[in-house]
Short mmCIF file of C-alpha atoms and ligand atoms in Angstrom, two decimals:
data_model
loop_
_atom_site.label_atom_id
_atom_site.label_comp_id
_atom_site.label_asym_id
_atom_site.label_seq_id
_atom_site.Cartn_x
_atom_site.Cartn_y
_atom_site.Cartn_z
CA MET A 19 147.81 -30.96 287.13
CA LYS A 20 146.70 -30.77 283.52
CA LYS A 21 145.98 -27.38 281.99
CA LEU A 22 142.27 -26.58 281.71
CA PRO A 23 141.99 -27.06 277.93
CA GLU A 24 143.71 -30.44 278.30
CA LEU A 25 141.11 -31.84 280.69
CA PRO A 26 139.12 -34.63 279.03
CA SER A 27 135.80 -33.00 279.97
CA TRP A 28 136.90 -29.70 278.38
CA GLN A 29 137.64 -31.46 275.14
CA THR A 30 134.38 -33.40 275.25
CA LEU A 31 132.55 -30.13 275.91
CA GLN A 32 134.16 -28.60 272.84
CA HIS A 33 132.87 -31.46 270.74
CA HIS A 34 129.48 -31.29 272.45
CA TYR A 35 129.31 -27.57 271.68
CA GLN A 36 129.71 -28.35 267.94
CA THR A 37 126.83 -30.79 268.08
CA ILE A 38 124.31 -28.60 269.89
CA ALA A 39 125.30 -25.00 269.10
CA ASP A 40 122.74 -24.76 266.27
CA HIS A 41 119.87 -26.33 268.16
CA SER A 42 117.04 -24.12 269.21
CA MET A 43 115.79 -23.84 272.76
CA GLN A 44 112.27 -23.53 271.39
CA GLU A 45 112.55 -26.98 269.82
CA TRP A 46 113.73 -28.38 273.12
CA PHE A 47 110.73 -26.85 274.90
CA ALA A 48 108.44 -28.31 272.21
CA THR A 49 109.80 -31.82 272.62
CA ASP A 50 110.10 -31.83 276.41
CA SER A 51 107.02 -30.56 278.20
CA LYS A 52 108.84 -30.92 281.52
CA ARG A 53 111.88 -28.86 280.55
CA PHE A 54 111.08 -26.26 283.21
CA ALA A 55 110.89 -28.98 285.88
CA HIS A 56 114.09 -30.59 284.62
CA PHE A 57 116.07 -27.38 284.59
CA SER A 58 114.93 -25.50 287.68
CA LEU A 59 115.86 -25.67 291.33
CA LYS A 60 114.34 -24.28 294.49
CA LEU A 61 116.08 -23.42 297.71
CA ASP A 62 113.87 -21.92 300.38
CA ASP A 63 112.62 -18.61 298.95
CA ILE A 64 114.72 -18.66 295.78
CA LEU A 65 113.76 -20.41 292.57
CA LEU A 66 116.35 -20.71 289.81
CA ASP A 67 114.92 -21.40 286.37
CA PHE A 68 117.77 -22.23 284.02
CA SER A 69 115.64 -23.92 281.37
CA LYS A 70 116.11 -21.07 278.86
CA ASN A 71 119.74 -21.98 278.28
CA ARG A 72 121.46 -23.59 275.31
CA ILE A 73 121.80 -26.86 277.15
CA ASN A 74 120.47 -30.38 277.19
CA PRO A 75 120.90 -32.95 279.98
CA GLU A 76 124.21 -34.07 278.51
CA THR A 77 125.56 -30.49 278.72
CA ILE A 78 124.92 -30.43 282.43
CA SER A 79 126.56 -33.78 283.05
CA LEU A 80 129.63 -32.75 281.03
CA LEU A 81 129.88 -29.44 282.86
CA VAL A 82 129.57 -31.27 286.18
CA LYS A 83 132.38 -33.56 285.04
CA LEU A 84 134.47 -30.47 284.31
CA ALA A 85 133.89 -29.22 287.86
CA GLU A 86 134.95 -32.61 289.20
CA GLU A 87 138.09 -32.74 287.08
CA ALA A 88 138.97 -29.21 288.20
CA LYS A 89 138.79 -30.55 291.79
CA LEU A 90 136.10 -28.11 292.80
CA SER A 91 135.08 -30.07 295.88
CA GLU A 92 138.64 -30.11 297.23
CA TYR A 93 139.02 -26.35 296.76
CA ARG A 94 135.59 -25.81 298.28
CA ASP A 95 136.76 -27.71 301.37
CA THR A 96 139.86 -25.51 301.50
CA LEU A 97 137.66 -22.41 301.33
CA PHE A 98 135.37 -23.45 304.16
CA SER A 99 138.05 -24.93 306.39
CA GLY A 100 140.26 -21.83 306.37
CA GLY A 101 143.04 -23.19 304.14
CA PRO A 102 145.20 -20.72 302.19
CA ILE A 103 142.82 -20.44 299.22
CA ASN A 104 144.27 -16.97 298.53
CA ALA A 105 147.61 -18.46 297.59
CA THR A 106 149.40 -15.33 296.34
CA GLU A 107 148.86 -13.75 299.75
CA ASN A 108 149.08 -17.09 301.56
CA ARG A 109 145.89 -16.65 303.54
CA PRO A 110 142.35 -17.92 303.84
CA ALA A 111 139.21 -16.18 302.59
CA LEU A 112 136.78 -16.73 305.40
CA HIS A 113 133.66 -14.74 304.55
CA THR A 114 131.69 -17.96 305.10
CA ALA A 115 132.89 -18.06 308.74
CA LEU A 116 131.53 -14.54 309.30
CA ARG A 117 127.98 -15.75 308.75
CA ASP A 118 128.23 -19.08 310.53
CA ARG A 119 126.66 -18.47 313.94
CA HIS A 120 126.94 -22.06 315.11
CA ASN A 121 129.46 -21.84 317.89
CA LYS A 122 132.03 -24.06 316.18
CA SER A 123 135.73 -23.37 316.31
CA LEU A 124 137.91 -22.58 313.32
CA MET A 125 141.62 -22.16 313.81
CA VAL A 126 143.68 -19.75 311.69
CA ASP A 127 147.36 -19.37 312.67
CA GLY A 128 146.65 -20.96 316.03
CA ARG A 129 143.73 -18.65 316.80
CA ASN A 130 140.05 -19.54 316.98
CA VAL A 131 138.62 -16.95 314.58
CA MET A 132 135.04 -17.84 315.49
CA LYS A 133 135.61 -16.33 318.93
CA ASP A 134 136.88 -13.10 317.33
CA ILE A 135 133.87 -13.01 315.02
CA GLN A 136 131.44 -13.49 317.89
CA ALA A 137 133.15 -10.84 320.00
CA GLU A 138 132.89 -8.36 317.15
CA LEU A 139 129.23 -9.17 316.54
CA HIS A 140 128.62 -8.57 320.22
CA LYS A 141 130.39 -5.21 320.02
CA MET A 142 128.23 -4.31 317.02
CA GLN A 143 125.13 -5.35 318.94
CA VAL A 144 125.98 -3.15 321.94
CA PHE A 145 126.80 -0.18 319.74
CA THR A 146 123.78 -0.42 317.43
CA ASP A 147 121.49 -0.79 320.45
CA GLN A 148 122.98 2.32 322.03
CA VAL A 149 122.55 4.35 318.85
CA ARG A 150 119.06 3.06 318.14
CA GLU A 151 117.94 3.55 321.76
CA ASN A 152 119.29 7.12 321.75
CA SER A 153 121.72 6.45 324.59
CA TRP A 154 124.71 7.16 322.33
CA ARG A 155 124.72 10.93 321.99
CA GLY A 156 126.73 13.48 320.06
CA ALA A 157 128.89 16.27 321.46
CA THR A 158 125.89 18.54 322.07
CA GLY A 159 123.80 15.81 323.69
CA LYS A 160 121.55 15.04 320.74
CA PRO A 161 120.92 11.46 319.51
CA ILE A 162 122.30 10.20 316.20
CA ARG A 163 120.10 10.44 313.12
CA ASP A 164 122.48 10.71 310.14
CA ILE A 165 124.90 7.87 309.49
CA VAL A 166 127.64 8.61 306.98
CA ASN A 167 129.70 5.72 305.62
CA ILE A 168 133.07 6.84 304.28
CA GLY A 169 134.65 4.01 302.31
CA ILE A 170 135.19 2.74 298.80
CA GLY A 171 135.08 -0.57 296.91
CA GLY A 172 134.18 -3.37 299.28
CA SER A 173 133.98 -0.88 302.15
CA HIS A 174 131.18 0.90 300.31
CA LEU A 175 129.31 -1.17 297.74
CA GLY A 176 128.01 -3.90 300.07
CA PRO A 177 126.62 -1.47 302.68
CA LEU A 178 125.22 0.80 299.94
CA MET A 179 123.51 -2.02 298.08
CA VAL A 180 122.10 -3.70 301.20
CA THR A 181 120.87 -0.56 303.00
CA HIS A 182 119.04 0.39 299.82
CA ALA A 183 117.62 -3.11 299.36
CA LEU A 184 116.36 -3.28 302.95
CA LYS A 185 114.99 0.25 303.19
CA ASP A 186 111.57 -1.04 304.14
CA ASP A 187 113.12 -2.89 307.08
CA ALA A 188 115.01 0.18 308.27
CA ASP A 189 114.18 2.45 311.16
CA PRO A 190 112.83 5.61 309.50
CA ARG A 191 114.37 7.85 312.14
CA PHE A 192 117.79 7.22 310.55
CA GLN A 193 119.21 8.29 307.23
CA CYS A 194 122.23 6.57 305.79
CA HIS A 195 124.57 8.48 303.46
CA PHE A 196 127.58 7.32 301.50
CA ILE A 197 130.78 9.06 300.55
CA SER A 198 133.09 6.98 298.38
CA ASN A 199 134.42 9.05 295.54
CA ILE A 200 137.10 11.64 296.03
CA ASP A 201 134.98 14.05 293.99
CA GLY A 202 134.21 17.01 296.27
CA ALA A 203 130.77 17.33 294.68
CA GLN A 204 129.66 14.10 296.37
CA LEU A 205 130.97 15.22 299.75
CA HIS A 206 129.34 18.62 299.33
CA ARG A 207 125.95 17.06 298.52
CA VAL A 208 126.04 14.85 301.61
CA LEU A 209 127.19 17.66 303.92
CA GLN A 210 124.22 19.72 302.84
CA LYS A 211 121.81 16.99 303.92
CA ILE A 212 123.15 16.11 307.35
CA ASP A 213 122.84 17.69 310.77
CA PRO A 214 126.33 17.86 312.36
CA GLU A 215 124.92 17.54 315.87
CA GLN A 216 123.23 14.25 314.96
CA THR A 217 125.80 12.77 312.62
CA LEU A 218 127.81 9.62 313.12
CA PHE A 219 130.42 8.94 310.51
CA ILE A 220 132.02 5.60 309.95
CA ILE A 221 135.51 5.43 308.47
CA SER A 222 135.38 2.10 306.74
CA SER A 223 138.69 0.85 305.39
CA LYS A 224 140.24 -2.58 305.73
CA SER A 225 143.73 -1.21 305.09
CA PHE A 226 143.20 2.26 306.57
CA THR A 227 145.47 3.59 303.83
CA THR A 228 143.01 4.18 300.98
CA PRO A 229 143.57 7.80 299.91
CA GLU A 230 139.99 8.47 298.79
CA THR A 231 138.62 7.36 302.16
CA LEU A 232 141.21 9.09 304.31
CA SER A 233 140.96 12.34 302.40
CA ASN A 234 137.16 12.38 302.71
CA ALA A 235 137.40 11.49 306.40
CA ARG A 236 139.85 14.33 307.03
CA LEU A 237 137.53 16.85 305.38
CA ILE A 238 134.39 15.68 307.15
CA GLU A 239 136.19 15.70 310.52
CA GLN A 240 137.25 19.30 309.98
CA TRP A 241 133.73 20.21 308.90
CA LEU A 242 132.33 18.67 312.09
CA ARG A 243 134.83 20.43 314.34
CA ASP A 244 133.96 23.74 312.72
CA LYS A 245 130.22 23.19 312.87
CA LEU A 246 130.20 21.92 316.45
CA ASN A 247 132.81 24.36 317.54
CA THR A 248 134.73 21.68 319.41
CA THR A 249 137.86 19.61 318.96
CA ASP A 250 136.25 16.58 320.56
CA ILE A 251 134.24 14.82 317.89
CA SER A 252 134.82 11.33 319.30
CA GLN A 253 131.10 10.60 319.77
CA HIS A 254 130.58 11.29 316.08
CA ARG A 255 133.16 8.92 314.70
CA VAL A 256 133.90 5.20 314.59
CA ALA A 257 136.22 3.18 312.36
CA ILE A 258 136.14 -0.32 310.91
CA THR A 259 139.49 -1.71 309.90
CA ALA A 260 141.92 -4.61 309.89
CA ALA A 261 144.66 -2.11 310.79
CA PRO A 262 143.60 -0.84 314.25
CA GLU A 263 147.05 0.62 314.95
CA LYS A 264 146.64 2.97 312.00
CA ALA A 265 143.17 3.99 313.16
CA LYS A 266 144.52 4.71 316.64
CA LYS A 267 147.32 6.77 315.17
CA TRP A 268 144.65 8.71 313.28
CA GLY A 269 143.21 9.59 316.67
CA ILE A 270 140.35 7.17 317.07
CA GLN A 271 139.99 5.64 320.51
CA GLU A 272 140.18 1.86 320.76
CA SER A 273 136.60 1.37 321.93
CA HIS A 274 135.41 3.14 318.76
CA ILE A 275 137.30 0.79 316.45
CA PHE A 276 135.56 -2.27 315.04
CA SER A 277 137.78 -5.06 313.77
CA MET A 278 137.89 -7.00 310.59
CA TRP A 279 140.70 -9.26 309.56
CA ASP A 280 143.22 -9.97 306.84
CA TRP A 281 141.41 -13.18 306.04
CA VAL A 282 138.32 -11.33 304.75
CA GLY A 283 138.57 -9.89 301.25
CA GLY A 284 137.28 -6.31 300.98
CA ARG A 285 134.63 -7.26 298.41
CA TYR A 286 133.48 -10.13 300.68
CA SER A 287 133.43 -8.07 303.85
CA VAL A 288 129.85 -6.86 304.15
CA TRP A 289 129.23 -9.76 306.56
CA SER A 290 131.80 -8.34 309.00
CA ALA A 291 131.68 -5.05 310.93
CA ILE A 292 131.82 -3.41 307.48
CA GLY A 293 128.08 -4.15 307.61
CA LEU A 294 127.70 -1.74 310.56
CA PRO A 295 125.65 0.85 308.59
CA ILE A 296 123.23 -1.96 307.71
CA ALA A 297 122.99 -3.09 311.34
CA LEU A 298 122.38 0.51 312.45
CA MET A 299 119.59 0.91 309.91
CA ILE A 300 117.77 -2.42 310.33
CA GLY A 301 118.85 -3.47 313.83
CA MET A 302 121.01 -6.37 314.87
CA GLU A 303 118.24 -9.00 314.86
CA LYS A 304 117.62 -8.44 311.16
CA PHE A 305 121.35 -8.26 310.51
CA TYR A 306 121.57 -11.76 311.98
CA GLU A 307 118.80 -12.88 309.60
CA PHE A 308 120.89 -11.48 306.75
CA LEU A 309 123.90 -13.53 307.94
CA ASP A 310 121.73 -16.62 308.39
CA GLY A 311 120.43 -16.36 304.82
CA ALA A 312 123.98 -16.30 303.49
CA HIS A 313 124.85 -19.24 305.73
CA GLU A 314 121.93 -21.23 304.34
CA MET A 315 123.37 -20.73 300.85
CA ASP A 316 126.82 -21.72 302.16
CA VAL A 317 125.43 -25.00 303.47
CA HIS A 318 123.64 -25.63 300.19
CA PHE A 319 126.84 -24.93 298.24
CA LYS A 320 128.90 -27.11 300.54
CA GLU A 321 126.57 -30.07 300.69
CA SER A 322 124.51 -30.36 297.50
CA GLU A 323 125.67 -32.47 294.64
CA PHE A 324 126.90 -30.39 291.75
CA SER A 325 123.95 -31.08 289.44
CA GLN A 326 121.57 -29.75 292.13
CA ASN A 327 123.76 -26.95 293.38
CA MET A 328 122.69 -23.39 292.48
CA PRO A 329 126.08 -21.65 292.65
CA VAL A 330 127.77 -24.54 290.83
CA LEU A 331 125.16 -24.53 288.07
CA LEU A 332 125.29 -20.75 287.63
CA GLY A 333 129.09 -20.87 287.53
CA LEU A 334 129.14 -23.70 285.00
CA LEU A 335 126.56 -22.05 282.75
CA GLY A 336 128.70 -18.91 282.74
CA ILE A 337 131.70 -20.98 281.69
CA TRP A 338 129.65 -22.66 278.97
CA TYR A 339 128.96 -19.30 277.34
CA ILE A 340 132.28 -17.56 278.03
CA ASN A 341 134.59 -20.38 277.02
CA PHE A 342 132.62 -22.41 274.51
CA PHE A 343 130.30 -19.88 272.85
CA GLY A 344 132.91 -17.11 273.20
CA CYS A 345 130.60 -14.60 274.93
CA PRO A 346 132.60 -12.46 277.35
CA HIS A 347 129.65 -10.51 278.81
CA GLN A 348 127.05 -11.18 281.47
CA ALA A 349 124.01 -8.98 282.01
CA ILE A 350 122.47 -8.74 285.47
CA VAL A 351 119.01 -7.25 285.33
CA PRO A 352 116.98 -6.97 288.52
CA TYR A 353 113.26 -6.27 288.28
CA ALA A 354 113.07 -4.97 291.84
CA ASP A 355 113.87 -1.46 292.94
CA GLU A 356 115.39 -2.92 296.10
CA LEU A 357 118.19 -4.31 293.95
CA ASN A 358 119.01 -0.99 292.37
CA TYR A 359 122.70 -1.23 293.28
CA PHE A 360 123.03 -4.99 292.83
CA ARG A 361 124.81 -4.76 289.48
CA GLU A 362 127.38 -2.29 290.88
CA TYR A 363 127.97 -4.57 293.84
CA ILE A 364 128.36 -7.72 291.72
CA GLN A 365 130.59 -5.86 289.29
CA GLN A 366 133.20 -5.50 292.01
CA VAL A 367 132.74 -8.98 293.44
CA ASP A 368 132.98 -10.61 290.02
CA MET A 369 135.39 -8.43 288.07
CA GLU A 370 137.83 -7.81 290.93
CA SER A 371 137.78 -11.53 291.74
CA ASN A 372 138.00 -13.13 288.33
CA GLY A 373 139.42 -10.46 286.05
CA LYS A 374 142.75 -12.30 286.01
CA SER A 375 145.16 -13.91 283.56
CA ALA A 376 147.65 -15.67 285.85
CA THR A 377 146.86 -19.22 286.89
CA ARG A 378 147.47 -20.65 290.33
CA ALA A 379 150.48 -22.39 288.76
CA ASN A 380 151.89 -18.96 287.81
CA THR A 381 151.43 -19.48 284.06
CA LEU A 382 149.21 -17.36 281.81
CA VAL A 383 145.78 -18.53 280.75
CA ASP A 384 145.04 -19.21 277.09
CA TYR A 385 141.26 -19.01 277.58
CA MET A 386 138.87 -16.29 278.70
CA THR A 387 138.17 -15.71 282.38
CA GLY A 388 135.90 -13.30 284.27
CA PRO A 389 132.94 -11.82 282.42
CA ILE A 390 132.33 -8.15 281.74
CA ILE A 391 129.29 -7.37 283.85
CA LEU A 392 126.67 -4.93 282.69
CA GLY A 393 123.19 -4.29 283.92
CA GLU A 394 120.50 -1.92 285.09
CA GLN A 395 117.02 -2.02 286.58
CA GLY A 396 114.58 -4.08 284.50
CA CYS A 397 112.23 -1.78 282.63
CA ASP A 398 114.87 0.94 282.37
CA SER A 399 117.27 -1.41 280.65
CA GLN A 400 114.56 -2.52 278.20
CA HIS A 401 114.53 1.06 277.01
CA SER A 402 118.29 1.35 276.75
CA PHE A 403 120.58 -1.62 276.06
CA PHE A 404 118.05 -4.41 275.43
CA GLN A 405 117.97 -3.44 271.76
CA LEU A 406 121.51 -4.82 271.49
CA LEU A 407 120.58 -7.93 273.47
CA HIS A 408 117.79 -8.70 271.00
CA GLN A 409 119.33 -7.73 267.68
CA GLY A 410 123.03 -7.05 268.12
CA PRO A 411 125.51 -9.53 266.67
CA HIS A 412 126.70 -9.98 270.27
CA PHE A 413 125.15 -12.63 272.37
CA ILE A 414 124.92 -11.72 276.05
CA PRO A 415 123.42 -14.13 278.60
CA VAL A 416 121.10 -12.41 281.08
CA ASP A 417 120.34 -13.10 284.73
CA PHE A 418 116.85 -11.74 285.42
CA ILE A 419 116.29 -11.26 289.16
CA LEU A 420 112.67 -10.96 290.24
CA ALA A 421 110.88 -10.57 293.54
CA ALA A 422 107.39 -12.10 293.59
CA LYS A 423 106.06 -9.93 296.41
CA GLY A 424 106.49 -6.23 295.93
CA ASN A 425 105.98 -3.87 298.79
CA HIS A 426 103.62 -1.41 297.24
CA PHE A 427 101.26 -1.26 294.24
CA GLN A 428 100.08 -4.72 293.09
CA GLU A 429 99.10 -3.57 289.61
CA GLN A 430 102.61 -2.29 289.01
CA GLN A 431 104.07 -5.47 290.44
CA ASP A 432 102.17 -7.67 287.93
CA MET A 433 103.33 -5.45 285.10
CA LEU A 434 106.93 -5.57 286.34
CA ILE A 435 106.96 -9.37 286.46
CA ALA A 436 105.22 -9.62 283.08
CA SER A 437 107.90 -7.31 281.65
CA ALA A 438 110.70 -9.56 282.86
CA LEU A 439 109.06 -12.77 281.69
CA SER A 440 108.24 -11.33 278.29
CA GLN A 441 111.80 -10.11 277.78
CA ALA A 442 113.22 -13.52 278.66
CA GLN A 443 110.71 -15.12 276.30
CA ALA A 444 111.49 -12.66 273.52
CA LEU A 445 115.21 -13.35 273.86
CA MET A 446 114.45 -17.03 273.44
CA ILE A 447 111.84 -17.09 270.67
CA GLY A 448 112.96 -14.11 268.59
CA ARG A 449 110.92 -13.07 265.57
CA HIS A 450 111.33 -14.17 261.99
CA ASP A 451 110.70 -11.53 259.41
CA LEU A 452 111.77 -11.11 255.80
CA ALA A 453 112.97 -7.60 256.56
CA ASN A 454 116.31 -7.89 258.30
CA HIS A 455 115.74 -4.80 260.40
CA LYS A 456 112.71 -6.49 261.97
CA MET A 457 114.29 -9.89 262.34
CA ILE A 458 115.12 -10.92 265.91
CA PRO A 459 117.27 -14.05 265.94
CA GLY A 460 116.20 -15.40 269.35
CA ASN A 461 117.79 -18.47 270.93
CA ARG A 462 119.47 -16.13 273.41
CA PRO A 463 119.83 -17.56 276.90
CA SER A 464 118.79 -16.29 280.29
CA ASN A 465 118.41 -17.45 283.88
CA ILE A 466 115.53 -16.36 286.05
CA LEU A 467 116.12 -16.00 289.76
CA PHE A 468 112.70 -15.66 291.35
CA ILE A 469 112.85 -14.58 294.99
CA LYS A 470 109.68 -14.67 297.06
CA LYS A 471 110.38 -11.29 298.64
CA ILE A 472 113.49 -9.25 299.29
CA THR A 473 114.10 -9.74 303.01
CA PRO A 474 117.34 -9.70 305.00
CA ARG A 475 117.42 -13.47 304.75
CA SER A 476 116.70 -13.86 301.03
CA LEU A 477 119.09 -11.03 300.19
CA GLY A 478 121.84 -12.78 302.16
CA MET A 479 121.11 -15.96 300.20
CA LEU A 480 121.23 -14.16 296.87
CA MET A 481 124.53 -12.45 297.61
CA ALA A 482 126.16 -15.68 298.81
CA LEU A 483 124.84 -17.40 295.68
CA TYR A 484 126.77 -14.99 293.47
CA GLU A 485 129.87 -15.11 295.68
CA HIS A 486 130.00 -18.87 295.30
CA LYS A 487 129.19 -18.78 291.59
CA ILE A 488 132.25 -16.55 291.19
CA PHE A 489 134.32 -18.91 293.33
CA VAL A 490 133.30 -21.90 291.19
CA GLN A 491 134.38 -20.10 288.04
CA GLY A 492 137.70 -19.00 289.58
CA ILE A 493 138.49 -22.60 290.52
CA ILE A 494 137.69 -23.93 287.06
CA TRP A 495 139.74 -21.18 285.40
CA ASN A 496 142.52 -22.06 287.85
CA ILE A 497 142.95 -18.44 289.00
CA ASN A 498 143.06 -16.90 292.47
CA SER A 499 139.76 -15.08 292.99
CA PHE A 500 140.92 -13.49 296.23
CA ASP A 501 143.74 -11.14 295.32
CA GLN A 502 143.60 -7.89 293.27
CA TRP A 503 147.10 -6.96 292.20
CA GLY A 504 145.74 -5.25 289.09
CA VAL A 505 144.47 -2.26 291.05
CA GLU A 506 147.87 -1.50 292.56
CA LEU A 507 149.63 0.15 289.60
CA GLY A 508 147.17 3.04 289.29
CA LYS A 509 147.47 3.70 293.04
CA HIS A 510 151.26 3.69 292.69
CA LEU A 511 151.28 6.21 289.82
CA LEU A 512 148.86 8.66 291.43
CA PRO A 513 151.21 10.52 293.84
CA ASP A 514 153.63 11.47 291.09
CA ILE A 515 150.88 12.84 288.86
CA LEU A 516 149.39 14.68 291.83
CA ASP A 517 152.77 16.26 292.51
CA HIS A 518 152.86 17.48 288.92
CA LEU A 519 149.34 18.88 289.14
CA GLN A 520 150.24 20.73 292.30
CA ASN A 521 153.49 22.06 290.85
CA LYS A 522 155.57 20.09 293.31
CA LYS A 523 157.39 18.43 290.42
CA GLU A 524 158.35 19.35 286.89
CA ASN A 525 156.61 17.61 284.06
CA HIS A 526 159.59 15.77 282.63
CA LYS A 527 158.93 12.11 283.46
CA GLN A 528 155.45 11.73 282.00
CA ASP A 529 154.46 10.44 278.57
CA SER A 530 153.38 13.21 276.22
CA SER A 531 149.66 12.46 276.58
CA THR A 532 149.74 12.62 280.38
CA ALA A 533 152.04 15.67 280.31
CA GLY A 534 149.75 17.42 277.83
CA LEU A 535 146.68 16.65 279.94
CA ILE A 536 148.38 17.90 283.10
CA GLN A 537 149.12 21.19 281.36
CA HIS A 538 145.56 21.34 280.03
CA TYR A 539 144.16 20.80 283.53
CA LYS A 540 146.41 23.43 285.03
CA SER A 541 145.23 26.06 282.62
CA ASP A 542 141.54 25.04 282.50
CA SER A 543 141.11 24.73 286.26
CA LYS A 544 142.30 28.26 286.99
O1 F6P B 626 140.06 -1.53 294.77
C1 F6P B 626 141.03 -2.08 295.54
C2 F6P B 626 140.58 -2.27 296.97
O2 F6P B 626 141.65 -2.77 297.68
C3 F6P B 626 139.35 -3.16 297.11
O3 F6P B 626 139.64 -4.51 297.04
C4 F6P B 626 138.82 -2.72 298.41
O4 F6P B 626 137.51 -3.15 298.62
C5 F6P B 626 138.95 -1.22 298.26
O5 F6P B 626 140.18 -1.05 297.57
C6 F6P B 626 138.95 -0.43 299.54
O6 F6P B 626 140.01 -0.81 300.38
P1 F6P B 626 140.03 -0.46 301.91
O7 F6P B 626 138.85 -1.11 302.56
O8 F6P B 626 141.33 -1.01 302.41
O9 F6P B 626 139.96 1.03 302.05
#
């Protein structure tokens, strides 16, 4: 296969970029009164307006050509059919199967994984019903009220983001807490808020080897034993893992272990039993709605032609700016409190998936890949980093994410939406002034994702939209979006440094900066 920059469409796009880079979006709006209609798409409760982009119809057809030449549809088939899309680990990435509740069969290594998925959903259903109906009780006979998720990365960010987003759908009798960091301050804060007699903690770790998670779990288990004055804390603890043997060795009984599988990437795992905290908070029926929303987006991604396909268009627009305009950043700015943790969540999904330099052919790329994601709640970000978006020499495309129906004060809701729309407009029109310090260049692009209301279903759709956008980009960049070898080195170096900190080793093998900092820590932490 040809290298990406050698593809005919890539070269045509480079030429096309030269011809339209100086054109203004405002001019295009002035000459085409239907630009919004031409460059927007609706799928169920989500509207995507991509008209405020530096594109004309030819840009879209050239980008679509690029997707075709990169064989996107063949790779998409591999993804959905369970082929080894994660080539470096020779396995599928089947998050789409987790949310497909249509009794089909899908064979992986001679095993129908759909049966496993259904069995696990059933186990989740039984367990969440027991907890929510108060029939699952703690060691002293009291029902569960505090749910503590202990996990990190994909075993944390999805459940954190979604439980926050769906707070209004949650049963108010329950509180969900999260412990991810190995910083004892976080653990301490959570322990102060929970009632040991009514606490269920979930050890959430695909590998069941992650030191942050296991260390936090060990401490919270000891805390529970002390507080409850018993060694039997089994009613207060469940685990979710793809390594059940390790969980059993830890001491967790089989019936308290929920399975996930090697063929689900950690950052794509919220649709599996990793979503248990969500199911406990909102109930299984709503959890199914969440899965169904994601499935609806899967079907759209799988079946719509590229020029009408939301994830494909978002992916291609990203490539247009990253590779042709040379903009390595992407801002994600939700104007909805529900999406408070959306940027954090997408940061892992995007940057851990596409922050890569090796191609699938085991060569190195000579073009940019995954964007640097930044973002923050709408109005808050206007009063922090939007200054740079408007006047900085950098040019950062923005995804504005809006929810039409708020849950509370209508007056505030109108103001919130007006804020988002005015920022997107300001980025586009700019302001011309003789004084340079007042001059705002404008012509800066943005997408608007307008969701009717944040519900389990629409949230599932939104998350799957971004997952597939990231997939599209990974395919075009010819990288494997489903491994994460880059995070291994730091994990590998940690034990040695820890040994030095704890005086188990002498300081001779470290570079002088690390050695100096170890000494500094030893004296300052006394
Ligand atoms: O950061 C590396 C990583 O492996 C992520 O991909 C994963 O989500 C996270 O660590 C947690 O891993 P585990 O679920 O195995 O504890």
